[in-house]
Tab-separated table of C-alpha atoms and ligand atoms in Angstrom:
chain	number	residue	atom	x	y	z
C	1	MET	CA	-45.640	133.623	127.332
C	2	ILE	CA	-42.266	132.918	125.727
C	3	PRO	CA	-41.741	129.156	126.074
C	4	VAL	CA	-38.360	127.827	127.115
C	5	ASN	CA	-38.233	125.835	123.893
C	6	GLU	CA	-40.041	125.804	120.576
C	7	PRO	CA	-38.647	123.789	117.655
C	8	LEU	CA	-38.443	125.081	114.084
C	9	LEU	CA	-40.199	122.773	111.598
C	10	ASN	CA	-40.486	124.923	108.493
C	11	GLY	CA	-38.144	123.042	106.155
C	12	ASN	CA	-38.992	119.776	104.389
C	13	GLU	CA	-40.689	118.226	107.429
C	14	LYS	CA	-44.209	118.241	105.945
C	15	LYS	CA	-43.008	116.999	102.577
C	16	TYR	CA	-41.223	113.967	104.025
C	17	LEU	CA	-44.037	113.205	106.482
C	18	ASN	CA	-46.516	113.262	103.580
C	19	GLU	CA	-44.242	110.849	101.785
C	20	CYS	CA	-44.582	108.430	104.713
C	21	ILE	CA	-48.354	108.650	104.594
C	22	ASP	CA	-48.608	108.497	100.812
C	23	THR	CA	-46.419	105.397	100.648
C	24	GLY	CA	-47.806	103.743	103.778
C	25	TRP	CA	-44.319	103.493	105.330
C	26	ILE	CA	-44.849	104.598	108.893
C	27	SER	CA	-43.127	101.859	110.939
C	28	SER	CA	-39.428	101.332	111.576
C	29	GLU	CA	-39.239	99.308	108.354
C	30	GLY	CA	-39.568	102.478	106.259
C	31	PRO	CA	-36.688	103.789	104.149
C	32	PHE	CA	-36.083	107.076	105.982
C	33	VAL	CA	-34.738	105.255	109.037
C	34	GLN	CA	-31.681	103.859	107.294
C	35	SER	CA	-31.140	107.048	105.410
C	36	PHE	CA	-31.218	109.070	108.656
C	37	GLU	CA	-28.789	106.616	110.263
C	38	GLN	CA	-26.395	107.039	107.362
C	39	GLN	CA	-26.646	110.814	107.409
C	40	MET	CA	-26.036	111.026	111.154
C	41	ALA	CA	-23.107	108.617	110.916
C	42	ALA	CA	-21.631	110.698	108.100
C	43	ALA	CA	-22.139	113.946	110.032
C	44	VAL	CA	-20.226	112.522	113.004
C	45	GLY	CA	-17.696	110.551	110.960
C	46	ARG	CA	-18.680	107.099	112.209
C	47	ARG	CA	-19.233	103.850	110.383
C	48	HIS	CA	-22.554	102.910	111.993
C	49	GLY	CA	-25.666	104.691	113.204
C	50	ILE	CA	-28.420	102.780	114.988
C	51	ALA	CA	-31.627	104.803	115.332
C	52	VAL	CA	-33.707	104.262	118.467
C	53	CYS	CA	-36.847	105.756	119.996
C	54	ASN	CA	-35.165	108.313	122.305
C	55	GLY	CA	-31.832	109.388	123.777
C	56	THR	CA	-32.409	107.474	127.003
C	57	ALA	CA	-32.947	104.274	125.014
C	58	ALA	CA	-29.749	105.069	123.114
C	59	LEU	CA	-27.826	105.134	126.408
C	60	GLU	CA	-29.490	101.914	127.618
C	61	THR	CA	-28.586	100.218	124.348
C	62	ALA	CA	-25.016	101.520	124.392
C	63	VAL	CA	-24.318	100.355	127.945
C	64	ALA	CA	-26.011	96.992	127.341
C	65	ALA	CA	-24.006	96.474	124.141
C	66	LEU	CA	-20.698	96.759	126.022
C	67	GLU	CA	-21.499	93.594	128.017
C	68	LEU	CA	-20.210	94.923	131.308
C	69	LYS	CA	-20.472	92.588	134.294
C	70	PRO	CA	-22.515	93.136	137.449
C	71	GLY	CA	-20.466	95.217	139.865
C	72	ASP	CA	-18.330	96.792	137.141
C	73	GLU	CA	-17.835	100.490	137.753
C	74	VAL	CA	-18.626	103.256	135.286
C	75	ILE	CA	-17.377	106.786	135.886
C	76	LEU	CA	-19.738	109.627	134.983
C	77	PRO	CA	-20.605	113.178	136.062
C	78	THR	CA	-23.032	113.753	138.937
C	79	PHE	CA	-24.341	116.820	137.077
C	80	THR	CA	-26.331	115.212	134.248
C	81	ILE	CA	-29.735	113.799	133.356
C	82	ILE	CA	-30.903	110.681	135.184
C	83	SER	CA	-30.817	108.647	131.934
C	84	CYS	CA	-27.017	108.334	132.213
C	85	ALA	CA	-26.843	106.859	135.722
C	86	ALA	CA	-30.048	104.853	135.155
C	87	ALA	CA	-28.520	103.065	132.158
C	88	VAL	CA	-25.527	102.072	134.294
C	89	VAL	CA	-27.626	100.913	137.263
C	90	ARG	CA	-30.056	98.920	135.078
C	91	GLN	CA	-27.147	96.879	133.733
C	92	GLY	CA	-26.196	95.967	137.297
C	93	CYS	CA	-23.147	98.215	137.192
C	94	VAL	CA	-22.048	100.788	139.744
C	95	PRO	CA	-22.059	104.496	138.850
C	96	VAL	CA	-19.030	106.372	140.219
C	97	LEU	CA	-19.432	110.134	140.171
C	98	LEU	CA	-17.322	113.169	139.322
C	99	ASP	CA	-17.952	116.778	140.294
C	100	SER	CA	-18.231	119.537	137.683
C	101	ASP	CA	-15.774	122.077	136.405
C	102	PRO	CA	-16.997	125.465	137.719
C	103	GLU	CA	-16.296	127.230	134.402
C	104	THR	CA	-17.778	124.900	131.793
C	105	TRP	CA	-20.121	122.884	134.079
C	106	ASN	CA	-18.776	119.730	132.430
C	107	MET	CA	-17.367	116.794	134.382
C	108	ASP	CA	-14.026	117.660	135.952
C	109	VAL	CA	-11.686	115.281	134.138
C	110	ASP	CA	-8.902	115.897	136.669
C	111	GLN	CA	-10.937	113.888	139.184
C	112	ILE	CA	-11.111	110.708	137.098
C	113	GLU	CA	-7.828	109.077	138.044
C	114	ALA	CA	-8.533	109.222	141.796
C	115	LYS	CA	-11.815	107.372	141.198
C	116	LEU	CA	-10.320	104.422	139.324
C	117	THR	CA	-10.381	100.988	140.936
C	118	SER	CA	-9.726	97.475	139.653
C	119	ARG	CA	-13.461	97.299	138.834
C	120	THR	CA	-13.580	100.434	136.668
C	121	LYS	CA	-14.525	99.392	133.144
C	122	ALA	CA	-15.827	102.509	131.425
C	123	ILE	CA	-16.068	106.287	131.480
C	124	MET	CA	-19.360	107.834	130.426
C	125	VAL	CA	-18.546	111.271	129.083
C	126	VAL	CA	-21.496	113.681	129.032
C	127	HIS	CA	-21.080	116.995	127.228
C	128	ILE	CA	-23.179	119.527	129.105
C	129	TYR	CA	-25.207	122.483	127.772
C	130	GLY	CA	-23.013	123.576	124.861
C	131	LEU	CA	-19.314	123.047	125.490
C	132	PRO	CA	-17.617	119.674	125.057
C	133	VAL	CA	-15.763	117.845	127.803
C	134	ASP	CA	-11.967	118.124	127.545
C	135	MET	CA	-11.541	114.791	125.751
C	136	ASP	CA	-7.754	114.395	125.459
C	137	PRO	CA	-7.172	113.516	129.140
C	138	VAL	CA	-10.163	111.147	129.063
C	139	ILE	CA	-8.853	109.361	125.991
C	140	ALA	CA	-5.376	109.098	127.516
C	141	LEU	CA	-6.748	107.556	130.729
C	142	ALA	CA	-8.999	105.170	128.795
C	143	LYS	CA	-5.961	103.958	126.842
C	144	LYS	CA	-3.735	103.683	129.891
C	145	TYR	CA	-6.254	101.710	131.980
C	146	ASP	CA	-8.041	99.885	129.141
C	147	LEU	CA	-11.427	101.515	129.730
C	148	LYS	CA	-14.322	101.913	127.302
C	149	ILE	CA	-15.653	105.379	126.552
C	150	ILE	CA	-19.405	105.911	126.272
C	151	GLU	CA	-19.975	109.397	124.879
C	152	ASP	CA	-23.341	111.007	125.544
C	153	ALA	CA	-23.501	113.667	122.832
C	154	ALA	CA	-27.254	114.278	123.242
C	155	GLU	CA	-26.679	118.030	123.466
C	156	MET	CA	-23.827	118.255	120.955
C	157	HIS	CA	-25.295	118.080	117.448
C	158	GLY	CA	-22.838	119.850	115.165
C	159	GLN	CA	-20.321	120.566	117.962
C	160	THR	CA	-16.634	119.716	117.658
C	161	TYR	CA	-13.746	119.238	120.091
C	162	LYS	CA	-10.456	120.477	118.609
C	163	GLY	CA	-12.098	120.247	115.189
C	164	GLN	CA	-13.306	116.634	115.581
C	165	PRO	CA	-17.064	115.999	115.772
C	166	CYS	CA	-18.564	115.286	119.182
C	167	GLY	CA	-19.982	111.784	119.040
C	168	SER	CA	-16.826	110.531	117.329
C	169	PHE	CA	-14.830	109.976	120.539
C	170	GLY	CA	-16.622	107.156	122.289
C	171	ASP	CA	-16.186	103.469	121.621
C	172	ILE	CA	-19.909	104.014	121.479
C	173	SER	CA	-21.689	107.377	121.378
C	174	THR	CA	-25.280	108.496	121.709
C	175	PHE	CA	-27.533	111.349	120.596
C	176	SER	CA	-31.069	112.473	121.432
C	177	PHE	CA	-33.536	114.155	119.075
C	178	TYR	CA	-35.955	115.446	121.695
C	179	PRO	CA	-37.529	118.779	120.552
C	180	ASN	CA	-35.153	120.861	122.654
C	181	LYS	CA	-32.036	119.430	120.963
C	182	HIS	CA	-30.467	121.186	117.979
C	183	ILE	CA	-32.259	118.793	115.629
C	184	THR	CA	-35.400	116.905	116.553
C	185	THR	CA	-37.554	113.941	115.567
C	186	GLY	CA	-40.153	114.600	118.293
C	187	GLU	CA	-38.821	111.674	120.290
C	188	GLY	CA	-35.742	109.890	119.030
C	189	GLY	CA	-32.168	108.881	119.595
C	190	MET	CA	-29.181	107.243	117.970
C	191	VAL	CA	-26.226	105.084	118.883
C	192	LEU	CA	-23.039	105.560	116.840
C	193	THR	CA	-19.926	103.427	116.655
C	194	ASP	CA	-17.113	102.372	114.339
C	195	ASP	CA	-17.136	98.841	115.737
C	196	ASP	CA	-18.987	96.345	113.495
C	197	GLN	CA	-19.730	93.933	116.332
C	198	LEU	CA	-21.010	96.589	118.708
C	199	ALA	CA	-23.224	97.952	115.922
C	200	GLU	CA	-24.631	94.489	115.296
C	201	ARG	CA	-25.341	94.046	119.012
C	202	CYS	CA	-27.097	97.408	119.161
C	203	ARG	CA	-29.271	96.552	116.158
C	204	SER	CA	-30.245	93.301	117.799
C	205	LEU	CA	-30.866	94.854	121.242
C	206	ARG	CA	-33.149	97.578	119.869
C	207	ASN	CA	-35.208	94.958	118.033
C	208	LEU	CA	-35.993	92.443	120.816
C	209	CYS	CA	-32.994	90.321	119.823
C	210	PHE	CA	-35.029	88.694	117.082
C	211	GLN	CA	-32.768	86.303	115.175
C	212	PRO	CA	-32.612	86.478	111.384
C	213	HIS	CA	-33.196	82.763	110.828
C	214	LYS	CA	-35.209	81.797	113.892
C	215	ARG	CA	-37.218	84.945	114.348
C	216	PHE	CA	-39.175	84.079	117.470
C	217	VAL	CA	-36.403	82.171	119.214
C	218	HIS	CA	-34.363	84.420	121.505
C	219	GLU	CA	-30.874	83.840	122.877
C	220	GLU	CA	-30.979	87.134	124.798
C	221	LEU	CA	-33.446	89.708	126.105
C	222	GLY	CA	-33.619	92.849	124.030
C	223	TYR	CA	-35.878	95.881	123.870
C	224	ASN	CA	-38.279	97.379	121.401
C	225	PHE	CA	-36.453	100.675	120.988
C	226	ARG	CA	-37.104	101.068	117.246
C	227	MET	CA	-37.458	104.492	115.595
C	228	THR	CA	-40.398	104.937	113.210
C	229	ASN	CA	-40.199	106.142	109.614
C	230	LEU	CA	-42.280	109.174	110.687
C	231	GLN	CA	-39.618	110.171	113.222
C	232	ALA	CA	-36.819	109.597	110.721
C	233	ALA	CA	-38.674	111.725	108.127
C	234	LEU	CA	-38.479	114.641	110.559
C	235	GLY	CA	-34.848	113.817	111.268
C	236	ILE	CA	-33.879	114.012	107.623
C	237	ALA	CA	-35.607	117.363	107.175
C	238	GLN	CA	-33.840	118.633	110.299
C	239	ILE	CA	-30.356	117.335	109.562
C	240	GLU	CA	-30.475	119.173	106.219
C	241	ARG	CA	-30.365	122.348	108.317
C	242	LEU	CA	-27.910	121.305	111.012
C	243	ALA	CA	-25.197	123.836	110.126
C	244	GLU	CA	-27.743	126.650	109.923
C	245	PHE	CA	-29.279	125.650	113.276
C	246	VAL	CA	-25.929	125.492	115.039
C	247	GLU	CA	-25.021	128.910	113.691
C	248	ARG	CA	-28.369	130.295	114.847
C	249	LYS	CA	-27.890	128.870	118.352
C	250	ARG	CA	-24.423	130.393	118.534
C	251	SER	CA	-25.762	133.777	117.517
C	252	MET	CA	-28.519	133.502	120.152
C	253	GLY	CA	-25.898	132.718	122.775
C	254	LEU	CA	-23.757	135.684	121.745
C	255	ARG	CA	-26.744	137.999	121.712
C	256	TYR	CA	-27.796	136.982	125.226
C	257	THR	CA	-24.203	137.176	126.461
C	258	GLU	CA	-23.871	140.732	125.182
C	259	MET	CA	-27.280	141.871	126.408
C	260	LEU	CA	-26.775	140.404	129.887
C	261	ALA	CA	-23.100	141.302	130.283
C	262	GLY	CA	-23.831	144.318	132.512
C	263	VAL	CA	-26.327	142.542	134.786
C	264	GLU	CA	-25.107	142.178	138.355
C	265	GLY	CA	-25.102	138.782	140.035
C	266	LEU	CA	-25.083	136.495	136.968
C	267	GLU	CA	-22.474	134.016	135.795
C	268	MET	CA	-22.756	132.751	132.229
C	269	MET	CA	-21.080	129.923	130.344
C	270	PRO	CA	-17.956	130.919	128.401
C	271	VAL	CA	-18.574	131.782	124.733
C	272	HIS	CA	-15.673	129.476	123.922
C	273	THR	CA	-12.917	127.379	125.466
C	274	GLU	CA	-9.484	126.537	124.043
C	275	TYR	CA	-11.037	123.647	122.160
C	276	ALA	CA	-14.556	124.656	121.114
C	277	LYS	CA	-17.027	127.455	120.482
C	278	ASN	CA	-20.153	127.146	122.629
C	279	ILE	CA	-23.182	125.875	120.672
C	280	TYR	CA	-25.614	126.815	123.469
C	281	TRP	CA	-27.846	123.765	123.663
C	282	VAL	CA	-29.469	125.920	126.338
C	283	PHE	CA	-28.599	129.379	127.556
C	284	GLY	CA	-27.849	128.761	131.212
C	285	MET	CA	-26.950	131.175	133.967
C	286	VAL	CA	-25.876	130.770	137.569
C	287	LEU	CA	-26.564	133.213	140.387
C	288	LYS	CA	-23.346	134.436	141.976
C	289	ASP	CA	-22.653	133.565	145.599
C	290	GLU	CA	-23.195	137.108	146.871
C	291	VAL	CA	-26.789	137.012	145.570
C	292	SER	CA	-29.112	136.247	148.499
C	293	PHE	CA	-31.907	134.439	146.564
C	294	ASN	CA	-31.763	131.160	144.682
C	295	ALA	CA	-32.659	130.055	141.151
C	296	GLU	CA	-36.170	129.067	142.198
C	297	GLU	CA	-36.986	132.634	143.162
C	298	ALA	CA	-35.497	134.083	139.959
C	299	MET	CA	-37.467	131.569	137.869
C	300	ARG	CA	-40.679	132.378	139.725
C	301	ARG	CA	-40.236	136.106	139.017
C	302	LEU	CA	-39.454	135.442	135.355
C	303	GLY	CA	-42.562	133.262	135.100
C	304	GLU	CA	-44.645	136.193	136.356
C	305	LYS	CA	-43.260	138.198	133.440
C	306	GLY	CA	-44.207	135.478	130.941
C	307	ILE	CA	-40.736	134.030	130.489
C	308	GLY	CA	-40.359	130.236	130.467
C	309	THR	CA	-37.391	128.824	132.359
C	310	ARG	CA	-36.061	125.453	133.553
C	311	PRO	CA	-33.908	124.591	136.520
C	312	PHE	CA	-30.531	122.927	135.972
C	313	PHE	CA	-30.009	119.195	136.416
C	314	TRP	CA	-30.282	117.887	139.966
C	315	PRO	CA	-27.107	115.926	140.814
C	316	MET	CA	-27.189	112.133	140.788
C	317	HIS	CA	-25.803	111.828	144.330
C	318	GLU	CA	-28.773	113.828	145.641
C	319	GLN	CA	-31.437	111.737	143.870
C	320	PRO	CA	-33.809	110.062	146.332
C	321	VAL	CA	-34.124	107.047	144.023
C	322	PHE	CA	-30.381	106.343	144.205
C	323	GLN	CA	-30.150	107.165	147.920
C	324	LYS	CA	-32.849	104.538	148.530
C	325	MET	CA	-30.692	102.035	146.656
C	326	GLY	CA	-27.867	102.817	149.058
C	327	LEU	CA	-25.840	104.613	146.410
C	328	PHE	CA	-23.692	107.723	146.954
C	329	LYS	CA	-24.227	107.777	150.735
C	330	GLU	CA	-22.439	110.770	152.325
C	331	GLU	CA	-20.973	111.794	148.969
C	332	CYS	CA	-20.707	115.492	148.298
C	333	TYR	CA	-19.899	117.362	145.080
C	334	PRO	CA	-19.983	121.057	145.907
C	335	VAL	CA	-19.731	122.480	142.377
C	336	ALA	CA	-22.650	120.409	141.071
C	337	GLU	CA	-24.689	121.140	144.214
C	338	ARG	CA	-24.200	124.842	143.662
C	339	LEU	CA	-25.108	124.609	139.955
C	340	ALA	CA	-28.299	122.727	140.815
C	341	ARG	CA	-29.424	125.339	143.338
C	342	ARG	CA	-28.268	128.512	141.618
C	343	GLY	CA	-28.578	127.646	137.931
C	344	PHE	CA	-31.441	127.934	135.456
C	345	TYR	CA	-31.904	128.484	131.754
C	346	ILE	CA	-33.976	130.858	129.678
C	347	PRO	CA	-35.712	130.446	126.276
C	348	SER	CA	-33.387	129.448	123.432
C	349	GLY	CA	-35.404	127.155	121.129
C	350	MET	CA	-34.763	127.206	117.391
C	351	ALA	CA	-37.992	129.168	116.744
C	352	LEU	CA	-37.057	132.008	119.133
C	353	SER	CA	-36.857	135.381	117.349
C	354	ASP	CA	-34.358	138.174	117.980
C	355	GLY	CA	-37.257	140.283	119.243
C	356	GLN	CA	-38.095	137.624	121.822
C	357	ILE	CA	-34.442	137.400	122.862
C	358	GLY	CA	-34.588	141.128	123.533
C	359	GLU	CA	-37.745	140.716	125.637
C	360	VAL	CA	-36.223	137.868	127.645
C	361	ALA	CA	-32.993	139.782	128.255
C	362	LYS	CA	-34.984	142.804	129.406
C	363	ALA	CA	-37.033	140.686	131.813
C	364	VAL	CA	-33.902	139.029	133.240
C	365	THR	CA	-32.290	142.454	133.727
C	366	GLU	CA	-35.367	143.780	135.563
C	367	VAL	CA	-35.795	140.719	137.758
C	368	MET	CA	-32.159	140.734	138.798
C	369	LYS	CA	-32.263	144.457	139.603
C	370	ASP	CA	-35.436	144.048	141.664
C	371	LEU	CA	-34.177	141.052	143.579
C	372	ILE	CA	-30.759	142.482	144.313
C	373	SER	CA	-32.050	145.876	145.466
C	374	ASN	CA	-34.542	144.282	147.896
J	1	PLP	C1	-31.783	114.942	126.399
J	1	PLP	C2	-30.685	114.163	126.992
J	1	PLP	C3	-30.751	112.768	127.132
J	1	PLP	C4	-32.018	111.986	126.976
J	1	PLP	O1	-32.621	112.053	125.773
J	1	PLP	P1	-34.180	111.713	125.620
J	1	PLP	O2	-34.337	111.670	124.148
J	1	PLP	O3	-34.936	112.835	126.257
J	1	PLP	O4	-34.441	110.413	126.271
J	1	PLP	C5	-29.635	112.088	127.569
J	1	PLP	N1	-28.510	112.737	127.887
J	1	PLP	C6	-28.411	114.075	127.816
J	1	PLP	C7	-27.129	114.727	128.185
J	1	PLP	C8	-29.502	114.841	127.391
J	1	PLP	O5	-29.404	116.173	127.334
């Protein structure tokens, strides 16, 4: 079986983890946490990094830190992970959705302006699968209408937009270090910002809003979202190899693109856009409309051949949990709906070898041939 993701942990991971155990620093008070925050902030060109326990917690913290009011509207893509919309809903705000761009699968920024109302307070940008969102129009609209930008860069470690690091565009930005991201801490996340006050709020929110001078007296409800020294030890070993990992992911993406170029019925993400080279967080593909079967069937056949796959995100407007809340009734986003039904991704973890890429590409070629000829 070739798993859809396997991380690569053969750098200094063991050395730094041993250091945690040898020194007894295993909690969030350990020294690697701050060091990892500083290194991430430097990599993205931000003043502050606030490490948290996962990327979802990073989004929760970021939205909470902005102090939006109940009923305020936040614009975000329908084609994303539930963490994004959940963070908005949990703060009592209203998620307002955008459809996807059919080429890059990112939120279609041309749809933003039509969605603005007097209650719109923020745009949550989510960079999807390997190519960044076209940021210039988003930044221009945010300026014009005085909106905050929350940038979910969970999938964008080492990626740039027009040469500027992803994660540097939001008033507040977030990353995840789940094992399928370009660098991992097992579970982990980070909030980044240049704003001193927002950074202070995030630090307080992740640590139960303990107060420095009256520790157990709370003015506000926070969370325990702290990252441990053990997680940060992994993070430091991984960030040392960020450039190498990004290059490896790009070469995997190119290899798959070349090997699958002749296969009938498949659409793949562009290798690059005007403003970025794809970093292939995952290698996704979408079945063309003339193909009579859906992604589920293709994934089932690949599974029989020992190839791990995952379906694409399921759009927010089609989530039963949000429908039950009365959200997104009768809304329809055809590009995202098509991606969800016809898209899937194949193995592309950091530990994947070129030999395995060849095996996967061969299996995909065979499955597509079989399915199309029947
Ligand atoms: C992975 C991911 C998250 C969530 O991160 P976790 O660490 O798994 O909680 C959020 N947003 C996007 C776009 C992601 O890909």
